Amino acid sequence: MMEQKTPSKKLRIGVLASGRGSNFQAIIDRVESGDLPVEIAVLVCNNPDAGAIERARRHGIPWKYIDHRGKPREEFEKEIIEVLDSHGVELVVLAGFMRILTPLFVNHYPNRIINIHPALLPSFPGTHAQKDALEYGVKVSGCTVHFVNTDVDGGPIIIQRCVPVLEDDTVETLAARILKEEHRALPEAIKLFAEGRLRVEGRRVKILSR
Ligand code: GRF
């Protein structure tokens, strides 16, 4: 008798977002097109008005609002961990999540948290990356997907994509050009992770061939 192959289990991802959620949408689109073999297990938002929540609703994705205000960071993070773990999350994706994570959270998911940043790290970390890049006068910028460790915007780099900075750029036009690349880079990094093709060696992330 032939043995039936059981279909391989899809990686379960949890997305943390604080705002409009266009990166979250890029992940949803890739999953729905069949090109990203993961299950979006849950969205966690710390902002009740986040566009990301509306996107989760529209696509039937479980979501949870957790308020960060008026409590110690660790308490907020414990609440998130509880939600992520109860949904069986194996990879945490920060898609415009505007809270700094403490070692409590980071150490709970070693090399299992990735973040998208709108600049070519280690240049321009922080929350005003596109403005900082423009004001500094760089001629190229871009985005970085990296593993999250306890250094803010400092973990091992998975993917970077660049864009030119044009003569007449404003913060808005530069941010829009970078955002297009974010929407390609973040799902791509998740896919590499899901395929088991990322190996972290110190600061370097090796991408294994198929
Ligand atoms: C993106 O530029 C991301 O790199 C930064 O915050 C922004 C979030 O945008 N961390 P969105 O909510 O995914 O549309």
mmCIF file of C-alpha atoms and ligand atoms in Angstrom:
data_model
loop_
_atom_site.group_PDB
_atom_site.id
_atom_site.type_symbol
_atom_site.label_atom_id
_atom_site.label_comp_id
_atom_site.label_asym_id
_atom_site.label_seq_id
_atom_site.Cartn_x
_atom_site.Cartn_y
_atom_site.Cartn_z
ATOM 1 C CA MET A 1 0.000 0.000 0.000
ATOM 2 C CA MET A 2 1.231 3.500 -0.851
ATOM 3 C CA GLU A 3 1.800 5.722 2.103
ATOM 4 C CA GLN A 4 -0.120 8.994 1.896
ATOM 5 C CA LYS A 5 2.040 12.077 2.235
ATOM 6 C CA THR A 6 0.658 14.446 4.850
ATOM 7 C CA PRO A 7 0.727 18.058 3.578
ATOM 8 C CA SER A 8 3.506 20.017 5.292
ATOM 9 C CA LYS A 9 2.212 22.329 7.993
ATOM 10 C CA LYS A 10 2.279 26.028 7.150
ATOM 11 C CA LEU A 11 4.356 28.369 9.290
ATOM 12 C CA ARG A 12 2.112 30.382 11.589
ATOM 13 C CA ILE A 13 2.959 34.080 11.695
ATOM 14 C CA GLY A 14 1.759 36.786 14.063
ATOM 15 C CA VAL A 15 1.834 40.386 12.829
ATOM 16 C CA LEU A 16 2.265 43.389 15.129
ATOM 17 C CA ALA A 17 1.221 46.747 13.666
ATOM 18 C CA SER A 18 0.343 50.212 14.929
ATOM 19 C CA GLY A 19 -0.859 52.098 11.874
ATOM 20 C CA ARG A 20 -2.284 52.027 8.375
ATOM 21 C CA GLY A 21 -1.005 48.496 7.754
ATOM 22 C CA SER A 22 0.107 48.657 4.127
ATOM 23 C CA ASN A 23 2.932 46.210 4.876
ATOM 24 C CA PHE A 24 0.409 43.930 6.565
ATOM 25 C CA GLN A 25 -1.695 44.191 3.400
ATOM 26 C CA ALA A 26 1.316 43.260 1.253
ATOM 27 C CA ILE A 27 1.682 40.078 3.314
ATOM 28 C CA ILE A 28 -2.046 39.304 3.018
ATOM 29 C CA ASP A 29 -1.911 39.805 -0.768
ATOM 30 C CA ARG A 30 1.042 37.472 -1.198
ATOM 31 C CA VAL A 31 -0.592 34.828 1.014
ATOM 32 C CA GLU A 32 -3.894 35.071 -0.849
ATOM 33 C CA SER A 33 -2.168 34.836 -4.215
ATOM 34 C CA GLY A 34 -0.703 31.515 -3.072
ATOM 35 C CA ASP A 35 2.840 32.808 -3.314
ATOM 36 C CA LEU A 36 3.598 32.962 0.408
ATOM 37 C CA PRO A 37 3.068 29.627 2.151
ATOM 38 C CA VAL A 38 2.244 30.857 5.654
ATOM 39 C CA GLU A 39 -0.820 31.158 7.827
ATOM 40 C CA ILE A 40 -1.489 34.625 9.265
ATOM 41 C CA ALA A 41 -2.531 33.384 12.701
ATOM 42 C CA VAL A 42 -3.268 36.740 14.330
ATOM 43 C CA LEU A 43 -2.763 40.502 14.124
ATOM 44 C CA VAL A 44 -1.983 42.411 17.311
ATOM 45 C CA CYS A 45 -2.469 46.185 17.348
ATOM 46 C CA ASN A 46 -1.742 48.727 20.058
ATOM 47 C CA ASN A 47 -3.876 51.371 18.361
ATOM 48 C CA PRO A 48 -7.642 50.844 18.205
ATOM 49 C CA ASP A 49 -7.925 53.077 15.112
ATOM 50 C CA ALA A 50 -5.171 51.358 13.134
ATOM 51 C CA GLY A 51 -6.012 50.733 9.481
ATOM 52 C CA ALA A 52 -4.416 47.326 9.979
ATOM 53 C CA ILE A 53 -7.423 46.216 12.070
ATOM 54 C CA GLU A 54 -9.821 47.046 9.241
ATOM 55 C CA ARG A 55 -7.641 45.033 6.853
ATOM 56 C CA ALA A 56 -7.699 42.040 9.223
ATOM 57 C CA ARG A 57 -11.496 42.285 9.466
ATOM 58 C CA ARG A 58 -11.897 42.412 5.708
ATOM 59 C CA HIS A 59 -9.755 39.331 5.223
ATOM 60 C CA GLY A 60 -11.142 37.277 8.112
ATOM 61 C CA ILE A 61 -7.882 37.319 10.052
ATOM 62 C CA PRO A 62 -8.124 37.076 13.870
ATOM 63 C CA TRP A 63 -6.982 40.291 15.528
ATOM 64 C CA LYS A 64 -6.548 41.663 19.011
ATOM 65 C CA TYR A 65 -6.202 45.217 20.297
ATOM 66 C CA ILE A 66 -3.880 45.565 23.272
ATOM 67 C CA ASP A 67 -3.476 49.002 24.857
ATOM 68 C CA HIS A 68 0.088 49.866 25.867
ATOM 69 C CA ARG A 69 -0.880 52.922 27.871
ATOM 70 C CA GLY A 70 -0.712 53.127 31.647
ATOM 71 C CA LYS A 71 1.194 49.914 32.219
ATOM 72 C CA PRO A 72 4.845 48.869 32.391
ATOM 73 C CA ARG A 73 6.330 47.758 29.042
ATOM 74 C CA GLU A 74 6.811 44.204 30.287
ATOM 75 C CA GLU A 75 3.182 43.873 31.253
ATOM 76 C CA PHE A 76 2.103 45.052 27.792
ATOM 77 C CA GLU A 77 4.506 42.566 26.226
ATOM 78 C CA LYS A 78 3.299 39.672 28.397
ATOM 79 C CA GLU A 79 -0.208 40.323 27.105
ATOM 80 C CA ILE A 80 1.050 40.205 23.515
ATOM 81 C CA ILE A 81 3.016 37.007 24.160
ATOM 82 C CA GLU A 82 -0.097 35.384 25.592
ATOM 83 C CA VAL A 83 -2.083 36.187 22.440
ATOM 84 C CA LEU A 84 0.705 35.124 20.057
ATOM 85 C CA ASP A 85 1.405 31.883 21.900
ATOM 86 C CA SER A 86 -2.271 31.002 22.186
ATOM 87 C CA HIS A 87 -2.444 31.281 18.377
ATOM 88 C CA GLY A 88 0.590 29.050 17.943
ATOM 89 C CA VAL A 89 2.704 31.800 16.386
ATOM 90 C CA GLU A 90 6.149 30.654 15.204
ATOM 91 C CA LEU A 91 7.361 33.888 13.584
ATOM 92 C CA VAL A 92 6.570 37.406 14.779
ATOM 93 C CA VAL A 93 6.488 40.084 12.073
ATOM 94 C CA LEU A 94 6.734 43.745 13.055
ATOM 95 C CA ALA A 95 4.983 45.652 10.280
ATOM 96 C CA GLY A 96 5.009 49.276 11.384
ATOM 97 C CA PHE A 97 4.856 48.457 15.084
ATOM 98 C CA MET A 98 5.803 51.632 16.909
ATOM 99 C CA ARG A 99 6.802 50.288 20.343
ATOM 100 C CA ILE A 100 10.314 49.380 21.419
ATOM 101 C CA LEU A 101 10.476 45.801 22.637
ATOM 102 C CA THR A 102 12.283 44.853 25.843
ATOM 103 C CA PRO A 103 14.500 41.774 26.344
ATOM 104 C CA LEU A 104 11.478 40.027 27.889
ATOM 105 C CA PHE A 105 9.744 39.900 24.510
ATOM 106 C CA VAL A 106 12.830 39.564 22.311
ATOM 107 C CA ASN A 107 14.242 36.665 24.315
ATOM 108 C CA HIS A 108 10.921 34.838 24.175
ATOM 109 C CA TYR A 109 11.302 34.528 20.367
ATOM 110 C CA PRO A 110 15.051 34.241 19.660
ATOM 111 C CA ASN A 111 15.686 34.864 15.928
ATOM 112 C CA ARG A 112 11.942 34.570 15.432
ATOM 113 C CA ILE A 113 11.040 38.254 15.192
ATOM 114 C CA ILE A 114 11.584 40.283 12.033
ATOM 115 C CA ASN A 115 11.122 43.993 11.443
ATOM 116 C CA ILE A 116 10.865 46.237 8.388
ATOM 117 C CA HIS A 117 12.725 49.545 8.575
ATOM 118 C CA PRO A 118 12.460 52.328 5.963
ATOM 119 C CA ALA A 119 16.197 52.989 5.514
ATOM 120 C CA LEU A 120 19.383 51.118 4.721
ATOM 121 C CA LEU A 121 20.524 50.159 8.221
ATOM 122 C CA PRO A 122 22.759 50.811 10.044
ATOM 123 C CA SER A 123 22.134 54.277 8.581
ATOM 124 C CA PHE A 124 19.136 56.153 9.904
ATOM 125 C CA PRO A 125 17.674 53.975 12.645
ATOM 126 C CA GLY A 126 14.726 55.346 14.622
ATOM 127 C CA THR A 127 11.298 56.662 13.790
ATOM 128 C CA HIS A 128 12.134 59.412 11.239
ATOM 129 C CA ALA A 129 14.312 57.372 8.909
ATOM 130 C CA GLN A 130 13.134 58.839 5.611
ATOM 131 C CA LYS A 131 13.379 62.460 6.879
ATOM 132 C CA ASP A 132 16.801 61.805 8.375
ATOM 133 C CA ALA A 133 18.070 60.279 5.105
ATOM 134 C CA LEU A 134 16.753 63.198 3.038
ATOM 135 C CA GLU A 135 18.205 65.816 5.386
ATOM 136 C CA TYR A 136 21.556 64.058 5.492
ATOM 137 C CA GLY A 137 21.726 64.265 1.713
ATOM 138 C CA VAL A 138 22.269 60.615 0.795
ATOM 139 C CA LYS A 139 21.790 59.748 -2.884
ATOM 140 C CA VAL A 140 20.356 56.285 -2.245
ATOM 141 C CA SER A 141 18.164 54.976 0.517
ATOM 142 C CA GLY A 142 15.854 52.005 0.809
ATOM 143 C CA CYS A 143 14.537 49.500 3.287
ATOM 144 C CA THR A 144 15.887 46.773 5.519
ATOM 145 C CA VAL A 145 14.262 43.626 6.847
ATOM 146 C CA HIS A 146 16.163 42.367 9.863
ATOM 147 C CA PHE A 147 15.911 40.015 12.790
ATOM 148 C CA VAL A 148 15.094 41.794 16.008
ATOM 149 C CA ASN A 149 17.495 41.628 18.908
ATOM 150 C CA THR A 150 17.770 43.851 21.947
ATOM 151 C CA ASP A 151 19.551 46.661 20.023
ATOM 152 C CA VAL A 152 16.931 48.936 18.468
ATOM 153 C CA ASP A 153 17.040 48.528 14.656
ATOM 154 C CA GLY A 154 20.297 46.631 15.168
ATOM 155 C CA GLY A 155 19.643 42.938 14.498
ATOM 156 C CA PRO A 156 21.112 40.783 11.702
ATOM 157 C CA ILE A 157 20.056 41.944 8.230
ATOM 158 C CA ILE A 158 17.999 39.606 6.033
ATOM 159 C CA ILE A 159 17.161 41.707 2.957
ATOM 160 C CA GLN A 160 17.838 45.261 1.794
ATOM 161 C CA ARG A 161 16.419 46.991 -1.246
ATOM 162 C CA CYS A 162 17.522 50.416 -2.474
ATOM 163 C CA VAL A 163 15.897 53.352 -4.173
ATOM 164 C CA PRO A 164 17.399 56.574 -5.546
ATOM 165 C CA VAL A 165 16.903 59.870 -3.742
ATOM 166 C CA LEU A 166 15.797 62.328 -6.432
ATOM 167 C CA GLU A 167 16.605 66.041 -6.666
ATOM 168 C CA ASP A 168 13.074 67.208 -5.978
ATOM 169 C CA ASP A 169 12.185 64.595 -3.351
ATOM 170 C CA THR A 170 10.187 65.513 -0.272
ATOM 171 C CA VAL A 171 9.906 63.250 2.764
ATOM 172 C CA GLU A 172 6.573 62.069 1.336
ATOM 173 C CA THR A 173 7.811 61.200 -2.153
ATOM 174 C CA LEU A 174 10.890 59.440 -0.810
ATOM 175 C CA ALA A 175 8.823 57.527 1.762
ATOM 176 C CA ALA A 176 6.397 56.403 -0.958
ATOM 177 C CA ARG A 177 9.252 55.128 -3.153
ATOM 178 C CA ILE A 178 10.749 53.245 -0.208
ATOM 179 C CA LEU A 179 7.351 51.856 0.824
ATOM 180 C CA LYS A 180 6.941 50.132 -2.564
ATOM 181 C CA GLU A 181 10.177 48.266 -1.890
ATOM 182 C CA GLU A 182 9.085 47.444 1.676
ATOM 183 C CA HIS A 183 6.031 45.735 0.234
ATOM 184 C CA ARG A 184 8.289 43.439 -1.770
ATOM 185 C CA ALA A 185 11.037 42.895 0.796
ATOM 186 C CA LEU A 186 8.955 41.978 3.852
ATOM 187 C CA PRO A 187 6.936 39.142 2.237
ATOM 188 C CA GLU A 188 10.132 37.929 0.573
ATOM 189 C CA ALA A 189 11.936 37.683 3.920
ATOM 190 C CA ILE A 190 8.967 35.863 5.469
ATOM 191 C CA LYS A 191 9.027 33.427 2.572
ATOM 192 C CA LEU A 192 12.741 32.728 3.042
ATOM 193 C CA PHE A 193 12.129 32.124 6.739
ATOM 194 C CA ALA A 194 9.168 29.840 6.011
ATOM 195 C CA GLU A 195 11.281 27.849 3.583
ATOM 196 C CA GLY A 196 13.922 27.385 6.268
ATOM 197 C CA ARG A 197 16.482 29.194 4.133
ATOM 198 C CA LEU A 198 17.813 31.697 6.665
ATOM 199 C CA ARG A 199 20.826 30.842 8.777
ATOM 200 C CA VAL A 200 22.050 33.400 11.289
ATOM 201 C CA GLU A 201 25.820 33.351 11.749
ATOM 202 C CA GLY A 202 26.753 36.144 14.143
ATOM 203 C CA ARG A 203 25.735 39.376 12.443
ATOM 204 C CA ARG A 204 25.381 37.740 9.029
ATOM 205 C CA VAL A 205 22.268 36.062 7.747
ATOM 206 C CA LYS A 206 23.121 33.450 5.141
ATOM 207 C CA ILE A 207 20.427 32.781 2.546
ATOM 208 C CA LEU A 208 20.608 29.117 1.657
ATOM 209 C CA SER A 209 19.862 28.072 -1.894
ATOM 210 C CA ARG A 210 16.991 25.671 -2.464
HETATM 211 C C1 GRF B 1 6.697 51.648 7.215
HETATM 212 O O1 GRF B 1 7.399 52.647 6.533
HETATM 213 C C2 GRF B 1 7.633 50.817 8.064
HETATM 214 O O2 GRF B 1 8.886 50.637 7.483
HETATM 215 C C3 GRF B 1 7.757 51.667 9.302
HETATM 216 O O3 GRF B 1 6.465 52.149 9.513
HETATM 217 C C4 GRF B 1 5.770 52.214 8.268
HETATM 218 C C5 GRF B 1 4.527 51.404 8.414
HETATM 219 O O4 GRF B 1 3.679 51.521 7.313
HETATM 220 N N1 GRF B 1 8.324 50.901 10.383
HETATM 221 P P1 GRF B 1 2.420 50.591 7.174
HETATM 222 O O5 GRF B 1 1.617 50.702 8.470
HETATM 223 O O6 GRF B 1 2.888 49.177 6.942
HETATM 224 O O7 GRF B 1 1.647 51.124 6.009
#
